[in-house]
PDB file of C-alpha atoms in Angstrom:
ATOM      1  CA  UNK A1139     -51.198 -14.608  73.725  1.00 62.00           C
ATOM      2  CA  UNK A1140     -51.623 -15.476  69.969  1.00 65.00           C
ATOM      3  CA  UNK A1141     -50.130 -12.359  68.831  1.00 83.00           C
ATOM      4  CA  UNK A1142     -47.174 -12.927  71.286  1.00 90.00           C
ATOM      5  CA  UNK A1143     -46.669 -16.571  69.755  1.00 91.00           C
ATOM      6  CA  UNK A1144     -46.759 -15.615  66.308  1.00 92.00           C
ATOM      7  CA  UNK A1145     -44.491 -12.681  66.786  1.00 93.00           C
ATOM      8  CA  UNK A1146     -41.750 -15.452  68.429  1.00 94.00           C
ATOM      9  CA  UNK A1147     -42.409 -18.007  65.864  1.00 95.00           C
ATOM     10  CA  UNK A1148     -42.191 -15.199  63.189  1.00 95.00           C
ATOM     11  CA  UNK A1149     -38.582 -14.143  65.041  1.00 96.00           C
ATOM     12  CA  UNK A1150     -37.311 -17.756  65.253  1.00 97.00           C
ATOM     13  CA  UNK A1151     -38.457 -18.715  61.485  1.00 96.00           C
ATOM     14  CA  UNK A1152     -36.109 -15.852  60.404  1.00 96.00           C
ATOM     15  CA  UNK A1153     -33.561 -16.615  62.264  1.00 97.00           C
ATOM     16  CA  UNK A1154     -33.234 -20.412  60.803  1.00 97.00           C
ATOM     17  CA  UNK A1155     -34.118 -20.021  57.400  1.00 97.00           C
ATOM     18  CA  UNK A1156     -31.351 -17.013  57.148  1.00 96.00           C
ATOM     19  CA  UNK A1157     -29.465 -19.456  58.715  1.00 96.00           C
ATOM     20  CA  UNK A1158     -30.063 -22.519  55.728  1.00 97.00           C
ATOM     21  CA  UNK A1159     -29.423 -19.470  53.088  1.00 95.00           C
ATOM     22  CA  UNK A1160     -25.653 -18.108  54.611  1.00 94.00           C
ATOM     23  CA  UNK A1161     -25.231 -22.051  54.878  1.00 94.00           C
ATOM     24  CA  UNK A1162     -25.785 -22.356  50.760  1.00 92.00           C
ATOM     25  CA  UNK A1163     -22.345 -21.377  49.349  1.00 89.00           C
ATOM     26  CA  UNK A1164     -20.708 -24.015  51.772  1.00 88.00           C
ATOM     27  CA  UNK A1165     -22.885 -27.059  50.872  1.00 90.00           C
ATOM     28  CA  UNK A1166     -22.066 -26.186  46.905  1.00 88.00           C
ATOM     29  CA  UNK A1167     -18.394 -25.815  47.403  1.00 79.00           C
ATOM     30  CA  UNK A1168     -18.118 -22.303  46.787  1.00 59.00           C
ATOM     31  CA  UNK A1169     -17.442 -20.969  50.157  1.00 48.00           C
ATOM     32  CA  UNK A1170     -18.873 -17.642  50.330  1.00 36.00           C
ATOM     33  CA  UNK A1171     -15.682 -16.279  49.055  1.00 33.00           C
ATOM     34  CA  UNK A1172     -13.857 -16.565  45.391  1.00 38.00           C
ATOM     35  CA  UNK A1173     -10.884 -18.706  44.924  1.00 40.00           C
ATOM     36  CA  UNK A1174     -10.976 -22.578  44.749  1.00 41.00           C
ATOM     37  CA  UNK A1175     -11.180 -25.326  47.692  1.00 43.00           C
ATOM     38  CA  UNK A1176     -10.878 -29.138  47.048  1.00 43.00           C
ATOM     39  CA  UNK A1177     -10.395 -29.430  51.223  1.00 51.00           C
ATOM     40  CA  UNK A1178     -14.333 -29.853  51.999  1.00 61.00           C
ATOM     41  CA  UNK A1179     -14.292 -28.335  55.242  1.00 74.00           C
ATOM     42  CA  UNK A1180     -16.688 -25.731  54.532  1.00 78.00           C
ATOM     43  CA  UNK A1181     -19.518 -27.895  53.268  1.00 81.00           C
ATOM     44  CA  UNK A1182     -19.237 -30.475  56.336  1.00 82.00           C
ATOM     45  CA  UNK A1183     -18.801 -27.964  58.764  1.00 88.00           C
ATOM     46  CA  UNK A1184     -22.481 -26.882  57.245  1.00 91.00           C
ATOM     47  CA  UNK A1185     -23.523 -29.984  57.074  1.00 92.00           C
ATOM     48  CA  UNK A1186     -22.593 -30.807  60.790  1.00 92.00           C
ATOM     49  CA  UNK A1187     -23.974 -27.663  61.747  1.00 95.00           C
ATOM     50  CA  UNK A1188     -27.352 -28.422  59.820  1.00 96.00           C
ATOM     51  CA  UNK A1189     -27.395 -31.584  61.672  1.00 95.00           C
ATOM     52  CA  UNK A1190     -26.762 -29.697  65.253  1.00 96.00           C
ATOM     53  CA  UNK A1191     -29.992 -27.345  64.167  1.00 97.00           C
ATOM     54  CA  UNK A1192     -32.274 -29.668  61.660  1.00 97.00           C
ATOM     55  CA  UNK A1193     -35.648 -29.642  64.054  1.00 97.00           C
ATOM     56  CA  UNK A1194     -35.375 -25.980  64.823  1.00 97.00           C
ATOM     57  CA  UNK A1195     -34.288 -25.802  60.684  1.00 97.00           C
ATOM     58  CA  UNK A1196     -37.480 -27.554  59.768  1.00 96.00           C
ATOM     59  CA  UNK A1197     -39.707 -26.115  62.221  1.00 97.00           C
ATOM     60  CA  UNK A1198     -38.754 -22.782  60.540  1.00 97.00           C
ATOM     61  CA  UNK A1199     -39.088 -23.548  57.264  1.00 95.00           C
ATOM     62  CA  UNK A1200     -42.853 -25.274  57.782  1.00 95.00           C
ATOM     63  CA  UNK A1201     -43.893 -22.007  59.571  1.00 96.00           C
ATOM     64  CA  UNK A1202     -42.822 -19.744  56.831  1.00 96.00           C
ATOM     65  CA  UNK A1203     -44.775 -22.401  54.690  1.00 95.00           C
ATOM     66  CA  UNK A1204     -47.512 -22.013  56.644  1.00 93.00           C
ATOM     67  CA  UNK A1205     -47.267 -18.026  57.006  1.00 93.00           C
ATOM     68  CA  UNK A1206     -46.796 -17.217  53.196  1.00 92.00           C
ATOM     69  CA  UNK A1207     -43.293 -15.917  53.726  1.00 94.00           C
ATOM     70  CA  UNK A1208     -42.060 -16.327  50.071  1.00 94.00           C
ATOM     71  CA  UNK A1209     -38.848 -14.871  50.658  1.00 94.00           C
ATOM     72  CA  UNK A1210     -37.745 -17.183  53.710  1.00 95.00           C
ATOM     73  CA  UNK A1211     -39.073 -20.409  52.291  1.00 96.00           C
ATOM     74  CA  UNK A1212     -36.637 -19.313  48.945  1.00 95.00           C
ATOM     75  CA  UNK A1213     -33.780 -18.299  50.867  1.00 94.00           C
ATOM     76  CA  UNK A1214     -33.797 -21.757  52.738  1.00 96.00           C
ATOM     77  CA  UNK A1215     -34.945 -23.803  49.377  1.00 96.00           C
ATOM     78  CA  UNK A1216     -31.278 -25.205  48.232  1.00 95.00           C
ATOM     79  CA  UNK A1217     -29.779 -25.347  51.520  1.00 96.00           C
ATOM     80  CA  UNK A1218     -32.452 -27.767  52.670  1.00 96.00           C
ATOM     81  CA  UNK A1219     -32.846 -29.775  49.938  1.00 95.00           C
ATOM     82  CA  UNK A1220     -28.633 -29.921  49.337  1.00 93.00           C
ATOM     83  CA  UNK A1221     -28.933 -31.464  52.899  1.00 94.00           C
ATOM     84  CA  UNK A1222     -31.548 -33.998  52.604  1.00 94.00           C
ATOM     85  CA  UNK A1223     -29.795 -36.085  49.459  1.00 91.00           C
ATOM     86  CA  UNK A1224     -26.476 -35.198  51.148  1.00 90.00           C
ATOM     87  CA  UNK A1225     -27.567 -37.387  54.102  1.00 91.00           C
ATOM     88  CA  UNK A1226     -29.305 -39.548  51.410  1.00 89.00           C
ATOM     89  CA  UNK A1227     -32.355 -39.084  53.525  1.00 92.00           C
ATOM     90  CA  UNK A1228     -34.606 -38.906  50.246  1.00 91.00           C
ATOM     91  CA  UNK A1229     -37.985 -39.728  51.710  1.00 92.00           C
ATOM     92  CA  UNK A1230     -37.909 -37.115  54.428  1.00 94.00           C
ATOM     93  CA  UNK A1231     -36.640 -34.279  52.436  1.00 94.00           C
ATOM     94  CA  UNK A1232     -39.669 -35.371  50.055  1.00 93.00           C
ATOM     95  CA  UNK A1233     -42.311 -34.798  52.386  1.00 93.00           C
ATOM     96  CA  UNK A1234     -40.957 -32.202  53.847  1.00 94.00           C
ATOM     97  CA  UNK A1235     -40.999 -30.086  50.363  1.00 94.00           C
ATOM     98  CA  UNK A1236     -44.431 -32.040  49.673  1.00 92.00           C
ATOM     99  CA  UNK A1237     -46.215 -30.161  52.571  1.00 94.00           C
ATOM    100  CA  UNK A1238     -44.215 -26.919  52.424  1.00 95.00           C
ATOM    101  CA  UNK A1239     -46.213 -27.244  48.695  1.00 92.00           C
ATOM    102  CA  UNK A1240     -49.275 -27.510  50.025  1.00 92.00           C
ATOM    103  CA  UNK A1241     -49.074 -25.490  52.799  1.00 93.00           C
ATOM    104  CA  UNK A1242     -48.481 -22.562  50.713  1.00 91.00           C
ATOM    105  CA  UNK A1243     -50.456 -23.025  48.005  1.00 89.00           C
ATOM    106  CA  UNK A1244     -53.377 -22.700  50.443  1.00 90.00           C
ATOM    107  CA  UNK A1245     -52.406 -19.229  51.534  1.00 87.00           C
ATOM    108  CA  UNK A1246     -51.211 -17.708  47.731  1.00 84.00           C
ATOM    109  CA  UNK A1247     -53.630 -16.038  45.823  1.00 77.00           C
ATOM    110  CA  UNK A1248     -55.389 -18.041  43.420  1.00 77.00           C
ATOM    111  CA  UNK A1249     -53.440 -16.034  40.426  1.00 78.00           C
ATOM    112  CA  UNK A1250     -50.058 -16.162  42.150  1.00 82.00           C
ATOM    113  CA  UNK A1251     -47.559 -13.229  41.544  1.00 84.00           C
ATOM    114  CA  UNK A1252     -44.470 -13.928  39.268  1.00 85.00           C
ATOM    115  CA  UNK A1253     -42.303 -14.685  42.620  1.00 89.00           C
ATOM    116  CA  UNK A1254     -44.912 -16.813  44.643  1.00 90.00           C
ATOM    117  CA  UNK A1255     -45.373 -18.855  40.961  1.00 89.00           C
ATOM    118  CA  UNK A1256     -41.231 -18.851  41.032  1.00 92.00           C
ATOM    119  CA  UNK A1257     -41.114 -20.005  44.604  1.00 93.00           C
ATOM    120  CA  UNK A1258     -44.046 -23.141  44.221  1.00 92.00           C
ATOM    121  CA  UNK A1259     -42.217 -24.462  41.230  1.00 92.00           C
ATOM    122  CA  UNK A1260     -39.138 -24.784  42.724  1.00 93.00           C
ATOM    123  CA  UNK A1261     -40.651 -26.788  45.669  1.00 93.00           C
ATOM    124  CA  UNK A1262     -42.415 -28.891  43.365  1.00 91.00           C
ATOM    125  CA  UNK A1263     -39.158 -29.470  40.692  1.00 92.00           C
ATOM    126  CA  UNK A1264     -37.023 -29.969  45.121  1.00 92.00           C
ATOM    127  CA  UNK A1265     -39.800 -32.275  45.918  1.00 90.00           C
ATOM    128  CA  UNK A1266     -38.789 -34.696  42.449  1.00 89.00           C
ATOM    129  CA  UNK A1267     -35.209 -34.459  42.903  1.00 89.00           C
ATOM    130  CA  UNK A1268     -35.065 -35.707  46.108  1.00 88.00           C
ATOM    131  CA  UNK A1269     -35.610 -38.818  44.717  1.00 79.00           C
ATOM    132  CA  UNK A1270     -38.548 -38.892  41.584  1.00 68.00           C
ATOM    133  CA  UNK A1271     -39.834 -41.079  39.492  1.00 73.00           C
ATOM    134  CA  UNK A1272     -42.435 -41.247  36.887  1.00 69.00           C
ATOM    135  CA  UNK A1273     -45.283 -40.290  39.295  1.00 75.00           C
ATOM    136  CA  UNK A1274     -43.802 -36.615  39.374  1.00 81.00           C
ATOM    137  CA  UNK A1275     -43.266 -36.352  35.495  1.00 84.00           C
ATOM    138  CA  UNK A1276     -46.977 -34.339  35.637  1.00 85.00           C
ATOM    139  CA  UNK A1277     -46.051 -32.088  38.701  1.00 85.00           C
ATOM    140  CA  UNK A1278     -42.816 -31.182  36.365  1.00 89.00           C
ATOM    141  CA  UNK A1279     -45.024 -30.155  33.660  1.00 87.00           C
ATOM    142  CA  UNK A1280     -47.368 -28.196  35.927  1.00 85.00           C
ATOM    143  CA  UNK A1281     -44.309 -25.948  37.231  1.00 88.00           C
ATOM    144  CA  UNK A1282     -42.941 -25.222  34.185  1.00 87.00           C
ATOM    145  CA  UNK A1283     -46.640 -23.482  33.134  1.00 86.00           C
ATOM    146  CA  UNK A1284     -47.170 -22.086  36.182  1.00 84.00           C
ATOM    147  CA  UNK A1285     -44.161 -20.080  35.149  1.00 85.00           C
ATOM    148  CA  UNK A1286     -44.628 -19.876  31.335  1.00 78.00           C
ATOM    149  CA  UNK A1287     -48.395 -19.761  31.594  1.00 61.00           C
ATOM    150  CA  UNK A1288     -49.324 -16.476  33.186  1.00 57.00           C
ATOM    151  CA  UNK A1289     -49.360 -13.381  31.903  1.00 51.00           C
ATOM    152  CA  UNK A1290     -47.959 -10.906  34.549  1.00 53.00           C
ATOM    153  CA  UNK A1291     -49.723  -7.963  36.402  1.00 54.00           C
ATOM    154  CA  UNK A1292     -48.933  -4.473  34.589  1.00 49.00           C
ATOM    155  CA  UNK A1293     -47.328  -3.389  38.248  1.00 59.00           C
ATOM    156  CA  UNK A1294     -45.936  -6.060  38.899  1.00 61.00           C
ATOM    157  CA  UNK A1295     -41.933  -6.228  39.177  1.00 68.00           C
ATOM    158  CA  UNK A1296     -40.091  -8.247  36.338  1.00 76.00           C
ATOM    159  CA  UNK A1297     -38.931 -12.044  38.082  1.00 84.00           C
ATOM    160  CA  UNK A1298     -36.211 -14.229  36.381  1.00 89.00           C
ATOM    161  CA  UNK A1299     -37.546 -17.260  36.453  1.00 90.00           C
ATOM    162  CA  UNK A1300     -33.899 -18.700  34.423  1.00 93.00           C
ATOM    163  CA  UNK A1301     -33.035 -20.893  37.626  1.00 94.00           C
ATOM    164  CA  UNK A1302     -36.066 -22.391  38.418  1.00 93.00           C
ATOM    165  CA  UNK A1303     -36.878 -23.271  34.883  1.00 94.00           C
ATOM    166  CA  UNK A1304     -33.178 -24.440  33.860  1.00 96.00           C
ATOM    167  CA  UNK A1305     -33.624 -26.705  37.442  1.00 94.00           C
ATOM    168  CA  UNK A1306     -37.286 -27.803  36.199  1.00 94.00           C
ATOM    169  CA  UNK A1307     -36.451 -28.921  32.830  1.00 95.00           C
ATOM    170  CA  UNK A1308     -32.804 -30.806  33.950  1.00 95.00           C
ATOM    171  CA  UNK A1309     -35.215 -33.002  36.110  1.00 93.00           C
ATOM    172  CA  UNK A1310     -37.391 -33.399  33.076  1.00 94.00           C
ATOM    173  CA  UNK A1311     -34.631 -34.639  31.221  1.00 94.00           C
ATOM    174  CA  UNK A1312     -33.417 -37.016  33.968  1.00 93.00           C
ATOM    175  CA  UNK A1313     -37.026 -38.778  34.286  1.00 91.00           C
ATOM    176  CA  UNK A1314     -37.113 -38.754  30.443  1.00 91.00           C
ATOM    177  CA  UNK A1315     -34.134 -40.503  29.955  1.00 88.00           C
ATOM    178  CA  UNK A1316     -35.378 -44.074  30.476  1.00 83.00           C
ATOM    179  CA  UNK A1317     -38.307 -43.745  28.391  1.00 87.00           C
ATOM    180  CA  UNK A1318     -36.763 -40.806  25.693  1.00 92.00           C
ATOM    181  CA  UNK A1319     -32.916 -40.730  25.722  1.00 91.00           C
ATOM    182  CA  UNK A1320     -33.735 -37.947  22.819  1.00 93.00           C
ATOM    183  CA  UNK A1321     -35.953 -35.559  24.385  1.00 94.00           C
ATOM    184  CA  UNK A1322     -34.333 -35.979  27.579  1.00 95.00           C
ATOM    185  CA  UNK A1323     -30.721 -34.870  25.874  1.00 95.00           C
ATOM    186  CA  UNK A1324     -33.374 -31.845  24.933  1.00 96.00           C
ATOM    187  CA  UNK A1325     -34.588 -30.760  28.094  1.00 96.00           C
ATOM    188  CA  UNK A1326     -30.762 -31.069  29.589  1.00 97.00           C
ATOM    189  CA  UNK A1327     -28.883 -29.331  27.336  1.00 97.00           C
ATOM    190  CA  UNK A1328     -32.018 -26.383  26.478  1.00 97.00           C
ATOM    191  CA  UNK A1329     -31.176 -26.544  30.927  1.00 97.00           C
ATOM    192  CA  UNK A1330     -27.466 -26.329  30.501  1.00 98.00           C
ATOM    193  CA  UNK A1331     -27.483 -23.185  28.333  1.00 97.00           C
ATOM    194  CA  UNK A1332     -30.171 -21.570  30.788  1.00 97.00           C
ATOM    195  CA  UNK A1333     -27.220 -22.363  33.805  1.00 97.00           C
ATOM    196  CA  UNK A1334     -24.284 -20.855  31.074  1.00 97.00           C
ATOM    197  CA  UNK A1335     -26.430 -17.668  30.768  1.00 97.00           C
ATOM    198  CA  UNK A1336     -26.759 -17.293  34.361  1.00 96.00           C
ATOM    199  CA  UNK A1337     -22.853 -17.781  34.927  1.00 96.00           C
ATOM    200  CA  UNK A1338     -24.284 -20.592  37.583  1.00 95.00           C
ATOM    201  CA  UNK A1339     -21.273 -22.879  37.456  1.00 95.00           C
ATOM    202  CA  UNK A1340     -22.930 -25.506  40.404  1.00 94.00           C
ATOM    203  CA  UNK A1341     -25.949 -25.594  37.967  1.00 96.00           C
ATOM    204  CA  UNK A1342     -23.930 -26.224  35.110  1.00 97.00           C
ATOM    205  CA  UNK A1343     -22.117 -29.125  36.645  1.00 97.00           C
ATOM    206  CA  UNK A1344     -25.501 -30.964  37.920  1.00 96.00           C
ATOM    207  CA  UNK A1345     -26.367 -30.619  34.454  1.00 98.00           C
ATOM    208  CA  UNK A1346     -23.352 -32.042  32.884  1.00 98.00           C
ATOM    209  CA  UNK A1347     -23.337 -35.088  35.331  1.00 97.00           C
ATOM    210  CA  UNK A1348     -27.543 -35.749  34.415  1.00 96.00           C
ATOM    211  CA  UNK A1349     -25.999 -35.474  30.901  1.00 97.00           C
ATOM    212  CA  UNK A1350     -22.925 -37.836  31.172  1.00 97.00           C
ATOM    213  CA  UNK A1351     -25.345 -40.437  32.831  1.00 95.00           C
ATOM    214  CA  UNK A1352     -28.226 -40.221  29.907  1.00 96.00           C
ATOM    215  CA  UNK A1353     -24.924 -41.072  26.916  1.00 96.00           C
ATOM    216  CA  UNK A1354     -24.033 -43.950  29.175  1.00 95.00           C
ATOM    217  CA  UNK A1355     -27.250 -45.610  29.172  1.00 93.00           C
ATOM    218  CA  UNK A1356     -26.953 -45.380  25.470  1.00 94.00           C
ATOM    219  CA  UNK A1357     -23.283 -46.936  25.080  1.00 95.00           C
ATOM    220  CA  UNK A1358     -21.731 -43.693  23.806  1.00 96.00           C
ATOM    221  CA  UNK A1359     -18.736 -44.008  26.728  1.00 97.00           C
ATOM    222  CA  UNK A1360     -16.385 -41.844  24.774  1.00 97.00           C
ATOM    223  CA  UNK A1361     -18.610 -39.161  25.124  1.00 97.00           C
ATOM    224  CA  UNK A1362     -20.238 -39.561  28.487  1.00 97.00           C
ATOM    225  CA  UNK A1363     -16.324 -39.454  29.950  1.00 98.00           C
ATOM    226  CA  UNK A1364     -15.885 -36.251  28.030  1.00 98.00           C
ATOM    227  CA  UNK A1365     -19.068 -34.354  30.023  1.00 98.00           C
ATOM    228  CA  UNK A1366     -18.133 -36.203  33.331  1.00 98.00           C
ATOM    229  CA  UNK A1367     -14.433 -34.382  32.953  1.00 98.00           C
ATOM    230  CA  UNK A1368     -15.949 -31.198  32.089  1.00 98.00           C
ATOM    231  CA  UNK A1369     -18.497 -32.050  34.971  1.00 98.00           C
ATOM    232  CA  UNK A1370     -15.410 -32.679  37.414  1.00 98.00           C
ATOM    233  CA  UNK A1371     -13.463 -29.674  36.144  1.00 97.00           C
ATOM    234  CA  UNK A1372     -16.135 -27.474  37.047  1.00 96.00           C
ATOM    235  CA  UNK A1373     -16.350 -29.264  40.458  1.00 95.00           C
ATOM    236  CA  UNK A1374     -12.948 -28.158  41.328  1.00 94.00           C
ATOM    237  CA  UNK A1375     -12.849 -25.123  40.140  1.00 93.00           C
ATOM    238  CA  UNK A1376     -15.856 -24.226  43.218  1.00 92.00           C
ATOM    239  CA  UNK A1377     -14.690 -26.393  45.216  1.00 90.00           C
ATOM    240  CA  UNK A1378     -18.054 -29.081  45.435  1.00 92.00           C
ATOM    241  CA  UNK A1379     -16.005 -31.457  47.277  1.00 91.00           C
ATOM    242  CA  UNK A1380     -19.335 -33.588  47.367  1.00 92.00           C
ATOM    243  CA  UNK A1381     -19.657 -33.234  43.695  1.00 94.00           C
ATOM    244  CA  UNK A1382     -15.882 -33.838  42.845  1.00 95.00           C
ATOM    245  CA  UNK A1383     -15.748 -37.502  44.780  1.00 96.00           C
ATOM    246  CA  UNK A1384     -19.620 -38.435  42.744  1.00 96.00           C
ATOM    247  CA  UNK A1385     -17.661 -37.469  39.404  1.00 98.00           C
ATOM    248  CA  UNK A1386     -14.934 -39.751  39.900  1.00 98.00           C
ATOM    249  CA  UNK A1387     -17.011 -42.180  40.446  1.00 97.00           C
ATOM    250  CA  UNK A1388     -18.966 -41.593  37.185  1.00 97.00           C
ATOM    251  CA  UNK A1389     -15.978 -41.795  35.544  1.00 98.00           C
ATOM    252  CA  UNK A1390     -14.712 -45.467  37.139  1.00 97.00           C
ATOM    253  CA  UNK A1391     -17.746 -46.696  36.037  1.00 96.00           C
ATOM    254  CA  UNK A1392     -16.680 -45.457  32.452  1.00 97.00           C
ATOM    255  CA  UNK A1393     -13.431 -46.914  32.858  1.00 97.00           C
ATOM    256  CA  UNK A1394     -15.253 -50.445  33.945  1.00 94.00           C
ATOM    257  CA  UNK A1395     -17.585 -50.160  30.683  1.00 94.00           C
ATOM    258  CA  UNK A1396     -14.611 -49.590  28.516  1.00 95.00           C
ATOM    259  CA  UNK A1397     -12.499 -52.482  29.922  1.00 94.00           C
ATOM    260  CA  UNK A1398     -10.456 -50.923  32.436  1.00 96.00           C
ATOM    261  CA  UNK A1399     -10.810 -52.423  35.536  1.00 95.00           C
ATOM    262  CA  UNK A1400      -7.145 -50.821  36.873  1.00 95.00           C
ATOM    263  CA  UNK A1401      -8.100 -47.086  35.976  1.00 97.00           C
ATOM    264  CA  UNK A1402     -11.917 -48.108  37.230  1.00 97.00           C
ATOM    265  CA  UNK A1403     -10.529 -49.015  40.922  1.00 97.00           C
ATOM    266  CA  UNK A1404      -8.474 -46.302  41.303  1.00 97.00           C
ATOM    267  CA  UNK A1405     -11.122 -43.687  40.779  1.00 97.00           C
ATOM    268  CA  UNK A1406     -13.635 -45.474  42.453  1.00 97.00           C
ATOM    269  CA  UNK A1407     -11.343 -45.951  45.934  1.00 97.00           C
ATOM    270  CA  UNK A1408     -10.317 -42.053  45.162  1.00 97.00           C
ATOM    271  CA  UNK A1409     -13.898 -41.113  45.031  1.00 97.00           C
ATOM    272  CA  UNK A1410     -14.879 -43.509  47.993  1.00 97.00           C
ATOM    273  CA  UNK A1411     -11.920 -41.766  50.214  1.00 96.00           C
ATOM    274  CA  UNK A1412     -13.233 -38.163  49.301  1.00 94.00           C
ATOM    275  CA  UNK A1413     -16.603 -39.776  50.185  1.00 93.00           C
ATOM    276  CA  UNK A1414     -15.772 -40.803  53.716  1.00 93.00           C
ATOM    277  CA  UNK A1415     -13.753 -37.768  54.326  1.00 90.00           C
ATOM    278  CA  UNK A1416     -16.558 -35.514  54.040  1.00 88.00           C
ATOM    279  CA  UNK A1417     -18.977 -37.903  56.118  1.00 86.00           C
ATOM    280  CA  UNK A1418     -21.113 -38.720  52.756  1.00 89.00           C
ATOM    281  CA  UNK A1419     -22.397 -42.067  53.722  1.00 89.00           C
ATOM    282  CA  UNK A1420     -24.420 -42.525  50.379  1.00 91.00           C
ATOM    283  CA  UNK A1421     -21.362 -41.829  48.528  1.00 93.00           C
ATOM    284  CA  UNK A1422     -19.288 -44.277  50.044  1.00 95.00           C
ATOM    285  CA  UNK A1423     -22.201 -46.816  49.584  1.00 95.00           C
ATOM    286  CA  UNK A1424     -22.532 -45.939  45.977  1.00 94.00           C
ATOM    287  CA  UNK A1425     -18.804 -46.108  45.362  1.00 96.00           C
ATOM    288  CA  UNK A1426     -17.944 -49.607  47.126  1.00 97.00           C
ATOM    289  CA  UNK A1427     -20.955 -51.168  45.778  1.00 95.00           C
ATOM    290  CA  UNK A1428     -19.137 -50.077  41.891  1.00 93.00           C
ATOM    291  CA  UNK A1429     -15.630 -51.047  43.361  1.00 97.00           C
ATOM    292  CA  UNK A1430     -16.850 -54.897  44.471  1.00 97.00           C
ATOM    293  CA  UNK A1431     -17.731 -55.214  40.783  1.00 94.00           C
ATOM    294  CA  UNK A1432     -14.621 -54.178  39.422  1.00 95.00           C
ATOM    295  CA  UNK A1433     -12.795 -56.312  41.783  1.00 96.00           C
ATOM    296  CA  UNK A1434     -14.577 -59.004  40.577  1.00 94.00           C
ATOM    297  CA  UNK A1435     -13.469 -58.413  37.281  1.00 91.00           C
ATOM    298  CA  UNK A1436     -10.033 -58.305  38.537  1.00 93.00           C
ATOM    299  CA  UNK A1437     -10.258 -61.591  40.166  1.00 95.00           C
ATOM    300  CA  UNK A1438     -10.092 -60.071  43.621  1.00 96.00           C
ATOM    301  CA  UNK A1439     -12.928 -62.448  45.046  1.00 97.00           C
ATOM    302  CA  UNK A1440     -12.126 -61.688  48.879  1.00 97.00           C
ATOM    303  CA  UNK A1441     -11.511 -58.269  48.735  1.00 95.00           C
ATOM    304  CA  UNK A1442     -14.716 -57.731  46.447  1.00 96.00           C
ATOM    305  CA  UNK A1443     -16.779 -59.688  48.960  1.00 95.00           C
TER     306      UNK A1443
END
């Protein structure tokens, strides 16, 4: 019966995407417990375990989608997209936030409420990170006044939208930064003070790194190593083991650019090892593609090839 099949679906949605949120702390390093971890069992344990569960995972989350249950398709949000770049599987996780999108913005109400507007702009600002580019500058925009541009219901409870805008506008600034190095360095660091208000170290840290990356492209190395370090500090302190081995590798790239080819290697094979420790395959592609070029600076043809 239809009722009966709902009623299961319903029951096995809840399960999975409760499932994705418990998962969270792990993928971001924290653990689900205070005290600092540089080990990175607890993010690929979740990460193995998402992998064990992904179709039932998915499954889950398209049926909330489908249903209108805000507060599952939320809980699940990070988890789910933390996965997708971890596996560097970029186009999937795109779609798969694409038509959650849609899905529910054919069941909200016209006028959403303050959380269903919350909830659809941080699938839109999910669907860009997992790999944007200029086409998704305009669905950026459109979040950030769906949650600026309404005025909300006189009953309706007060929503902090802090997080989704300080994730909204860090994405602005990383799309901006090829065309507007300026107004990027706006939209991140207006983002980084949103993540310092809300105590949201992980936030902070993805902030710092977007940062680091926009200085480089302009030559200022000096200070593009100082907000990788802060970036990496903040990495260990929660333990984002993922994190920790992509900031080393920012900063071997800083220590090719400013003639250091010794220093550069070492990071970069410290960052690769942390990489392949924690089974993050587009890490350790990203970090022996920047070690062959400092090789070849070395003069270490074979090796490099």
């Amino acid at each position: 019966m239809p009722t009966t099949r709902d009623a299961t679906r319903d029951r096995h949605s809840g399960y999975y995407t409760s499932l994705l949120q418990r998962l969270e702390a792990g993928l971001k390093g924290t653990r689900q417990f205070t005290g600092p971890s540089t080990d990175g069992q607890a993010a690929a344990q979740a990460v193995a375990e998402i992998d064990l569960e992904i179709e039932n995972m998915r499954a889950a989350w398209e049926w909330a989608a489908v249903r209108g249950q805000i507060e599952q398709i939320d809980q699940a949000m990070d988890s789910l997209a933390i996965y997708y770049r971890w596996r560097s599987h970029h186009a999937q996780g795109k779609t798969v936030f694409r038509r959650a999108a849609e899905r529910l913005s054919e069941v909200v109400s016209p006028t959403p409420s303050g959380e269903e507007a919350r909830v659809l702009a941080r699938l839109w600002v999910w669907q860009s990170r997992l790999w944007g580019d200029d086409r998704d500058r305009d669905v950026l925009v459109q979040s950030l006044s769906l949650l600026e541009g309404r005025a909300p219901a006189s009953q309706e409870p007060a929503v902090d939208t802090r997080p989704a805008r300080a994730l909204i506008l860090q994405q602005m600034g990383w799309l901006e930064g090829s065309n507007d190095p300026e107004v990027a360095g706006e939209y991140c660091r207006e983002s980084l003070a949103l993540h310092e208000a809300l105590g949201d170290r992980y936030g902070m840290a993805e902030v710092l790194d977007t940062l680091g990356t926009l200085v480089r492209g302009q030559g200022a190395y000096d200070e593009a190593r100082r907000l990788y370090e802060r970036c990496l500090l903040l990495r260990r302190e929660i333990g984002d083991t993922r994190g920790i081995a992509r900031s080393l590798l920012r900063l071997s790239s800083i220590a090719q650019f400013q003639g250091q080819p010794a220093e550069s290697a070492r990071l970069a094979r410290e960052g690769i090892a942390i990489s392949r420790s924690i089974g993050d395959q587009g890490g350790v592609a990203s970090g022996l593609s920047d070690l062959a070029l400092t090789l070849l600076w070395l003069g270490e043809f074979a090796q490099a090839e």
